[in-house]
Amino acid sequence: PNPNSELKRSPLHATRRRRCTHVISYLFLPRRLPALMDSGECSNSNPSASSPAAAGVWAKLVPADSAYPEVAVAEGDAVVCSLVAPAAGGEELAWCEIRRGGDASSATIRNLSSDAIIVDGRVIQQELVDIKPGSKIVPGPREEGRHLVYTFDITAAKDHDKNNVKILLDIENAKCSICLNLWHDVVTVAPCFHNFCNGCFSEWLRRSSSKSRDKSQSAACPQCRTPVQSVGRNHFLHNIEEAILQAFSSLQRSDDEIALLESYASVKSNLVLGKQKNQSRKRPLPPASDESNDEFPCPQCGTEFAGFRCSPRAAHIQCNGCGGLMPARPNTSIQKCLGCDGSFCGAYWYSQGVNSSHCNLICNQETFRMISQHHISRLPDTLHGGNPYEKDITERCIQKSGKTLQAVISEWIAKFDNKELDRSRLQLNNVEAITSRTYLCNHCYNKFVDFLLYWFRVSTPRNLLPADAADRDSCWYGFMCRTQHHRQDHAKKLNHVCRPTRGNP
C-alpha cells in the first residue's frame, strides 16, 4: 500500500473526543514507519508551542532511537496511542494512560492495550503503576526486536522549579526584636544588619535621641547594642514579609496596630546616623602611654595587661555588645558566647585587669558571664514565648513552692548538668556542650532560663498549680501556638506550656 495514503480511523476512535499523542513503535511493520512519519501521520507527536495542547504539556516520552519523535503528554490528554501500520488496519490504538502523581516529580501509568507492557523491567497488565523521570517504558510484552523503548521525563517540573524558588525561613528569624511580632515595613540597620519594624525602630531612635546628651553620637542597635551608622528600608525582606502573611494569616496585626506603627515610622529612605567623620572604633589608651592612641585598635596593642601584649598585625575580633575590639585568643573560653557564637568583651577585659578607666569603649562584665555566675531576680519578659498568662502562672508556682527564683533556677541547672533534661527544645547553639560553667550573653541566658522554667512547669503536678490553671486543657500546638500571641482569650483559656500534640496519635 502507498505509505502516503491517509490512514482511516475506526468508528470507535472517531467518536472519542481526545487528541491522541502518537507513539510510533516497531509493531507489525517497523520498516514502514519512517515513511509513515514523513507522510505527516505523526504530526501530533510533537505539537507546536502555539497549539492549545502544547500549552498544557507537562511530560514526554523520549524514544531510545533518535530517529523517532518524542511523545508529548498534555494536561487534558492523558491517553497515549500507537499508530499501527496500514497492514494492521491503519488505526490509532490507545496503549497507555499517563497522569500526574502526588508531587511534581512523579506520575502514574495505566496499561490500556490488549497486551501487556513493560515498565522498568516489570510486566504490567491492567494495574496502575507509579513512574518517575527516567522510568523505562516498552509498549509491548517484550523488549527485544519489536517495540521501541521510551524514557519518561517530566518537563513542567523543571520550569516550575525555575519560576518558584522556595526559601526555608524560621518565622522566629522574621520577627522584630522590639515588638516580638512579624516585621511591618521592615528596615535594616548597619553595620550589624539587624531588622526591625519601621515604626518600632523609629520610636526607639526618637527615645534614644531624647535621652542622649551627645546628639552627635549614634544610637545603639536595639538587639546587639552596636552603634548604628545607617538605616534603610529593606524591600527584599518586605516581599518575604508579605509572603509569610499570605501563608500564615494568623500573624497579621490588627488595623489599629498597623496604623500606630505607621504613625511612628520615620524612615523613608536610607539615613546616615551619628558622626560622619572618623567612624573608627579604636580604643583610647591610658594617658601615661607615650604612643599615639589612634595607632592601636585595643588596649593590649599599646600596653601589656595580665602579661599579654598584642603582637604586630595580631588578629582582633569585634564585640557584639559595644562594637570594640579585643585580641583573638582561641585558647580562652571567655570571648565567645557558646549559645549564639557571638563575641563579647566584658569577661575578657575583666580577666585582664582592664576597666573603664583604661578604656571608655568596653562592656560591663555582667553582660557576659558563666551560667553559674548569672543572678536572676525577676522572670524574663520573653518567658513562655511572651505569653503573660503563662508567665504569671509560673511566677505563682514558684511562690507557692516557697523558694526564690534563683533557687529554682539553680536546682534545675543541676538537673541540666546531670543530663536529666531533654535538650531538643533549647533554642541555643552547641546545646550538648553547654554546662553550668559555660559563658553565655544575657540574651542567651534568658533563653536558657526559659528552657529551665518550661521543664519546671511541665513537671509541676496539677494539684500544685494555681486553681485557675489546674483544669485547663492543653493547646494542640503547645508552645508553638501562634494564636496565643494575638488572642488573649485563647492564651488564657488553654495551657501552652506543653509539647505540640496536633497530628500525633
GROMACS .gro file of C-alpha atoms in nm, residues 16 22 40 45 54 192 200 252 291 297 306 330 333 340 348 361 386 397 404 417 420 436 455 458 461 475 491:
model
   27
   16ARG     CA    1  -1.386   0.963   2.127
   22HIS     CA    2   0.110   0.908   1.875
   40GLY     CA    3   0.256   1.366   0.825
   45SER     CA    4   0.361   1.367   1.840
   54ALA     CA    5   0.138   2.239   2.377
  192CYS     CA    6   2.514   4.478   6.222
  200CYS     CA    7   0.940   5.028   6.621
  252GLN     CA    8  -0.148   3.959   6.059
  291GLU     CA    9   5.249   5.624   7.191
  297PRO     CA   10   4.284   4.901   6.795
  306ALA     CA   11   4.796   4.044   8.260
  330PRO     CA   12   4.128   3.099   7.061
  333SER     CA   13   3.657   3.049   7.658
  340CYS     CA   14   2.487   3.230   6.983
  348TYR     CA   15   3.779   3.904   7.886
  361LEU     CA   16   3.457   5.152   7.500
  386GLY     CA   17   0.593   3.619   7.582
  397CYS     CA   18   0.404   2.829   9.117
  404THR     CA   19   1.325   3.209   9.540
  417ASP     CA   20   2.428   1.930   8.422
  420GLU     CA   21   1.820   1.473   8.318
  436SER     CA   22   2.686   2.544   8.424
  455TRP     CA   23   1.065   2.193   8.244
  458VAL     CA   24   0.566   2.062   8.286
  461PRO     CA   25   0.173   1.827   8.929
  475CYS     CA   26  -0.348   2.354   7.330
  491ALA     CA   27  -0.385   3.239   7.559
   0.00000   0.00000   0.00000
